[in-house]
Protein backbone atom coordinates (compact mmCIF):
# COMPACT_ATOMS: atom_id res chain seq x y z
CA UNK A 1 0.00 0.00 0.00
CA UNK A 2 1.65 3.21 -1.26
CA UNK A 3 1.11 6.04 1.20
CA UNK A 4 0.83 8.61 -1.61
CA UNK A 5 -2.02 6.61 -3.10
CA UNK A 6 -3.79 5.72 0.13
CA UNK A 7 -7.46 6.58 0.12
CA UNK A 8 -9.67 6.53 3.15
CA UNK A 9 -11.64 3.65 1.63
CA UNK A 10 -8.45 1.62 1.24
CA UNK A 11 -7.32 2.41 4.77
CA UNK A 12 -10.65 1.42 6.29
CA UNK A 13 -10.61 -1.82 4.30
CA UNK A 14 -7.02 -2.52 5.38
CA UNK A 15 -7.93 -2.04 9.05
CA UNK A 16 -10.91 -4.38 8.66
CA UNK A 17 -8.86 -7.07 6.94
CA UNK A 18 -5.87 -6.83 9.26
CA UNK A 19 -7.61 -6.37 12.61
CA UNK A 20 -11.31 -7.12 12.10
CA UNK A 21 -11.39 -10.59 13.60
CA UNK A 22 -9.45 -9.60 16.73
CA UNK A 23 -11.50 -6.40 17.08
CA UNK A 24 -14.72 -8.40 16.95
CA UNK A 25 -13.53 -10.63 19.77
CA UNK A 26 -12.59 -7.60 21.92
CA UNK A 27 -15.91 -5.83 21.47
CA UNK A 28 -16.88 -2.19 21.12
CA UNK A 29 -16.65 -1.20 24.79
CA UNK A 30 -13.09 -2.46 25.25
CA UNK A 31 -12.06 -1.07 21.86
CA UNK A 32 -13.41 2.33 22.86
CA UNK A 33 -11.13 2.25 25.91
CA UNK A 34 -8.15 1.59 23.63
CA UNK A 35 -9.25 4.48 21.42
CA UNK A 36 -9.49 6.80 24.42
CA UNK A 37 -6.07 5.70 25.62
CA UNK A 38 -4.69 6.71 22.22
CA UNK A 39 -6.50 10.06 22.45
CA UNK A 40 -4.75 10.55 25.77
CA UNK A 41 -1.40 9.74 24.18
CA UNK A 42 -2.13 12.29 21.44
CA UNK A 43 -3.02 14.90 24.06
CA UNK A 44 0.26 14.26 25.84
CA UNK A 45 2.22 14.39 22.57
CA UNK A 46 0.58 17.68 21.60
CA UNK A 47 1.46 19.14 24.97
CA UNK A 48 5.10 18.03 24.72
CA UNK A 49 5.67 18.69 21.01
CA UNK A 50 8.06 21.54 20.37
CA UNK A 51 9.95 20.95 23.60
CA UNK A 52 10.50 17.18 23.61
CA UNK A 53 12.12 15.78 20.46
CA UNK A 54 11.31 12.20 21.46
CA UNK A 55 7.58 12.78 20.98
CA UNK A 56 6.08 10.85 18.05
CA UNK A 57 3.31 13.31 17.22
CA UNK A 58 2.75 11.85 13.76
CA UNK A 59 2.47 8.34 15.19
CA UNK A 60 -0.06 9.43 17.78
CA UNK A 61 -2.26 11.04 15.11
CA UNK A 62 -2.05 7.75 13.18
CA UNK A 63 -2.96 5.73 16.28
CA UNK A 64 -6.07 7.80 16.98
CA UNK A 65 -7.20 7.58 13.37
CA UNK A 66 -6.51 3.84 13.30
CA UNK A 67 -8.56 3.12 16.41
CA UNK A 68 -11.35 5.43 15.30
CA UNK A 69 -11.45 3.54 12.01
CA UNK A 70 -11.60 0.26 13.91
CA UNK A 71 -14.62 1.49 15.87
CA UNK A 72 -16.30 2.60 12.64
CA UNK A 73 -15.74 -0.86 11.15
CA UNK A 74 -17.20 -2.52 14.21
CA UNK A 75 -20.35 -0.41 13.91
CA UNK A 76 -20.63 -0.72 10.12
CA UNK A 77 -19.89 2.95 9.47
CA UNK A 78 -18.50 3.84 6.04
CA UNK A 79 -16.22 6.71 7.04
CA UNK A 80 -15.79 7.99 3.50
CA UNK A 81 -19.55 8.26 3.05
CA UNK A 82 -19.96 9.73 6.51
CA UNK A 83 -17.33 12.40 5.84
CA UNK A 84 -18.84 13.26 2.49
CA UNK A 85 -22.35 13.58 3.93
CA UNK A 86 -21.24 15.49 7.02
CA UNK A 87 -18.60 17.84 5.60
CA UNK A 88 -18.73 17.98 1.82
CA UNK A 89 -22.34 17.79 0.66
CA UNK A 90 -25.07 20.38 0.98
CA UNK A 91 -23.09 23.22 2.47
CA UNK A 92 -20.49 21.14 4.24
CA UNK A 93 -19.60 21.53 7.88
CA UNK A 94 -22.59 23.63 8.88
CA UNK A 95 -25.04 21.18 7.41
CA UNK A 96 -27.06 19.46 10.14
CA UNK A 97 -27.76 15.86 9.20
MG1 LIG B 1 -0.24 5.82 20.64
XYZ file of N, CA and C and ligand atoms in Angstrom:
292
model
N 0.849 -1.192 0.000
C 0.000 0.000 0.000
C 0.888 1.246 0.000
N 0.856 1.992 -1.116
C 1.653 3.212 -1.255
C 0.975 4.336 -0.490
N 1.725 5.000 0.388
C 1.111 6.042 1.200
C 0.578 7.189 0.344
N 1.273 7.506 -0.765
C 0.835 8.612 -1.608
C -0.484 8.300 -2.309
N -0.810 7.016 -2.394
C -2.023 6.611 -3.096
C -3.107 6.125 -2.134
N -2.854 6.250 -0.859
C -3.792 5.724 0.130
C -5.066 6.556 0.166
N -6.179 5.896 -0.038
C -7.456 6.575 0.116
C -8.059 6.136 1.446
N -9.018 6.893 1.902
C -9.666 6.526 3.149
C -10.381 5.186 3.025
N -10.970 4.942 1.861
C -11.640 3.655 1.628
C -10.638 2.513 1.779
N -9.467 2.675 1.176
C -8.449 1.623 1.245
C -7.975 1.427 2.681
N -7.788 2.525 3.394
C -7.316 2.415 4.774
C -8.344 1.702 5.643
N -9.617 2.061 5.484
C -10.649 1.417 6.293
C -10.734 -0.074 5.971
N -10.590 -0.410 4.699
C -10.608 -1.821 4.296
C -9.391 -2.562 4.865
N -8.239 -1.912 4.823
C -7.025 -2.518 5.378
C -7.196 -2.805 6.873
N -7.737 -1.847 7.611
C -7.935 -2.038 9.047
C -8.890 -3.207 9.295
N -9.942 -3.290 8.503
C -10.914 -4.381 8.661
C -10.270 -5.731 8.390
N -9.479 -5.798 7.312
C -8.864 -7.073 6.940
C -7.777 -7.482 7.920
N -6.997 -6.526 8.380
C -5.869 -6.832 9.264
C -6.315 -7.105 10.705
N -7.283 -6.318 11.181
C -7.611 -6.366 12.606
C -9.061 -6.770 12.917
N -9.879 -6.934 11.870
C -11.308 -7.121 12.097
C -11.671 -8.278 13.010
N -11.038 -9.415 12.810
C -11.386 -10.586 13.604
C -11.059 -10.362 15.086
N -9.865 -9.861 15.352
C -9.452 -9.601 16.729
C -10.314 -8.511 17.366
N -10.659 -7.480 16.564
C -11.503 -6.403 17.081
C -12.872 -6.944 17.483
N -13.406 -7.837 16.655
C -14.718 -8.401 16.948
C -14.726 -9.181 18.250
N -13.628 -9.857 18.531
C -13.526 -10.630 19.772
C -13.441 -9.698 20.980
N -12.779 -8.546 20.812
C -12.588 -7.603 21.922
C -13.890 -6.887 22.268
N -14.649 -6.526 21.253
C -15.908 -5.833 21.470
C -15.751 -4.318 21.467
N -16.884 -3.645 21.275
C -16.880 -2.189 21.122
C -16.440 -1.490 22.401
N -16.946 -1.916 23.538
C -16.647 -1.201 24.790
C -15.147 -1.201 25.084
N -14.525 -2.363 24.975
C -13.089 -2.457 25.247
C -12.283 -1.714 24.180
N -12.746 -1.783 22.950
C -12.057 -1.073 21.863
C -12.134 0.435 22.072
N -13.280 0.890 22.580
C -13.414 2.325 22.856
C -12.419 2.758 23.922
N -12.148 1.922 24.893
C -11.135 2.252 25.906
C -9.753 2.383 25.269
N -9.428 1.480 24.351
C -8.152 1.586 23.631
C -8.082 2.903 22.859
N -9.189 3.224 22.190
C -9.248 4.483 21.423
C -8.994 5.672 22.349
N -9.645 5.677 23.498
C -9.485 6.800 24.423
C -8.062 6.862 24.991
N -7.459 5.706 25.174
C -6.065 5.700 25.616
C -5.183 6.368 24.567
N -5.457 6.078 23.296
C -4.689 6.710 22.223
C -4.966 8.209 22.142
N -6.188 8.620 22.402
C -6.503 10.056 22.446
C -5.685 10.719 23.560
N -5.563 10.032 24.682
C -4.747 10.555 25.774
C -3.286 10.673 25.379
N -2.789 9.685 24.650
C -1.398 9.743 24.176
C -1.209 10.901 23.204
N -2.209 11.153 22.362
C -2.126 12.289 21.441
C -2.126 13.605 22.221
N -2.974 13.686 23.235
C -3.019 14.902 24.059
C -1.659 15.164 24.690
N -1.056 14.121 25.215
C 0.260 14.259 25.838
C 1.312 14.677 24.813
N 1.250 14.067 23.627
C 2.218 14.393 22.573
C 2.065 15.843 22.120
N 0.817 16.291 21.995
C 0.581 17.682 21.601
C 1.156 18.644 22.637
N 0.970 18.283 23.892
C 1.457 19.144 24.966
C 2.992 19.213 24.975
N 3.636 18.096 24.652
C 5.099 18.027 24.717
C 5.776 18.438 23.413
N 5.036 18.420 22.298
C 5.672 18.692 21.010
C 6.235 20.109 21.003
N 7.388 20.244 20.397
C 8.055 21.537 20.369
C 9.115 21.667 21.442
N 8.956 20.899 22.527
C 9.954 20.950 23.597
C 10.628 19.607 23.827
N 9.966 18.528 23.407
C 10.499 17.179 23.615
C 10.641 16.495 22.258
N 11.873 16.343 21.795
C 12.119 15.783 20.462
C 11.814 14.294 20.363
N 11.608 13.630 21.492
C 11.313 12.200 21.461
C 9.833 11.923 21.192
N 9.018 12.956 21.177
C 7.580 12.777 20.984
C 7.287 12.379 19.538
N 6.487 11.325 19.380
C 6.081 10.848 18.053
C 4.682 11.384 17.750
N 4.612 12.676 17.464
C 3.311 13.309 17.224
C 2.601 12.675 16.033
N 3.330 12.469 14.961
C 2.752 11.854 13.763
C 2.170 10.476 14.078
N 2.925 9.683 14.830
C 2.466 8.344 15.185
C 1.217 8.363 16.040
N 1.122 9.349 16.921
C -0.062 9.427 17.782
C -1.303 9.833 16.986
N -1.132 10.729 16.009
C -2.260 11.040 15.114
C -2.697 9.766 14.392
N -1.730 8.988 13.906
C -2.048 7.754 13.183
C -2.767 6.757 14.089
N -2.310 6.651 15.342
C -2.965 5.726 16.277
C -4.429 6.095 16.498
N -4.684 7.377 16.724
C -6.065 7.804 16.977
C -6.938 7.521 15.757
N -6.423 7.829 14.582
C -7.201 7.577 13.367
C -7.409 6.080 13.149
N -6.397 5.287 13.445
C -6.510 3.839 13.297
C -7.580 3.252 14.204
N -7.563 3.653 15.470
C -8.556 3.118 16.408
C -9.947 3.661 16.133
N -10.048 4.894 15.684
C -11.354 5.431 15.299
C -11.905 4.653 14.110
N -11.035 4.318 13.182
C -11.447 3.535 12.014
C -11.884 2.139 12.433
N -11.190 1.562 13.379
C -11.602 0.260 13.907
C -13.011 0.323 14.488
N -13.279 1.347 15.285
C -14.615 1.488 15.870
C -15.675 1.641 14.776
N -15.360 2.427 13.749
C -16.299 2.595 12.638
C -16.576 1.251 11.966
N -15.547 0.466 11.746
C -15.739 -0.857 11.151
C -16.639 -1.716 12.013
N -16.416 -1.679 13.303
C -17.201 -2.523 14.210
C -18.681 -2.146 14.207
N -18.963 -0.873 13.927
C -20.352 -0.410 13.914
C -20.907 -0.277 12.497
N -20.143 -0.738 11.496
C -20.630 -0.720 10.116
C -20.727 0.675 9.519
N -19.890 1.577 9.990
C -19.890 2.948 9.474
C -18.891 3.069 8.330
N -19.357 3.519 7.180
C -18.502 3.836 6.039
C -17.993 5.261 6.248
N -16.740 5.385 6.677
C -16.224 6.708 7.039
C -16.154 7.652 5.849
N -15.847 7.123 4.678
C -15.794 7.994 3.500
C -17.166 8.599 3.228
N -18.184 7.762 3.249
C -19.547 8.255 3.048
C -19.963 9.209 4.150
N -19.604 8.881 5.378
C -19.963 9.734 6.509
C -19.320 11.115 6.379
N -18.037 11.125 5.995
C -17.333 12.402 5.845
C -17.931 13.215 4.702
N -18.247 12.542 3.613
C -18.844 13.261 2.486
C -20.182 13.868 2.880
N -21.019 13.076 3.562
C -22.345 13.576 3.935
C -22.243 14.689 4.981
N -21.325 14.536 5.926
C -21.237 15.489 7.024
C -20.528 16.786 6.646
N -19.464 16.675 5.825
C -18.601 17.844 5.601
C -18.567 18.369 4.168
N -18.917 17.548 3.198
C -18.727 17.981 1.818
C -20.021 18.295 1.082
N -21.090 17.597 1.396
C -22.335 17.788 0.659
C -23.203 18.853 1.309
N -24.011 19.504 0.488
C -25.074 20.384 0.983
C -24.590 21.440 1.966
N -23.555 22.128 1.619
C -23.093 23.219 2.475
C -22.021 22.822 3.461
N -21.631 21.562 3.453
C -20.487 21.141 4.237
C -20.687 21.169 5.739
N -19.721 21.704 6.438
C -19.601 21.535 7.878
C -20.796 22.065 8.665
N -21.475 23.062 8.148
C -22.593 23.630 8.883
C -23.902 22.892 8.643
N -23.840 21.942 7.716
C -25.038 21.177 7.414
C -25.382 20.259 8.585
N -26.614 20.330 9.028
C -27.064 19.458 10.136
C -27.768 18.253 9.555
N -27.152 17.089 9.720
C -27.758 15.861 9.199
C -28.742 15.292 10.197
Mg -0.243 5.823 20.639
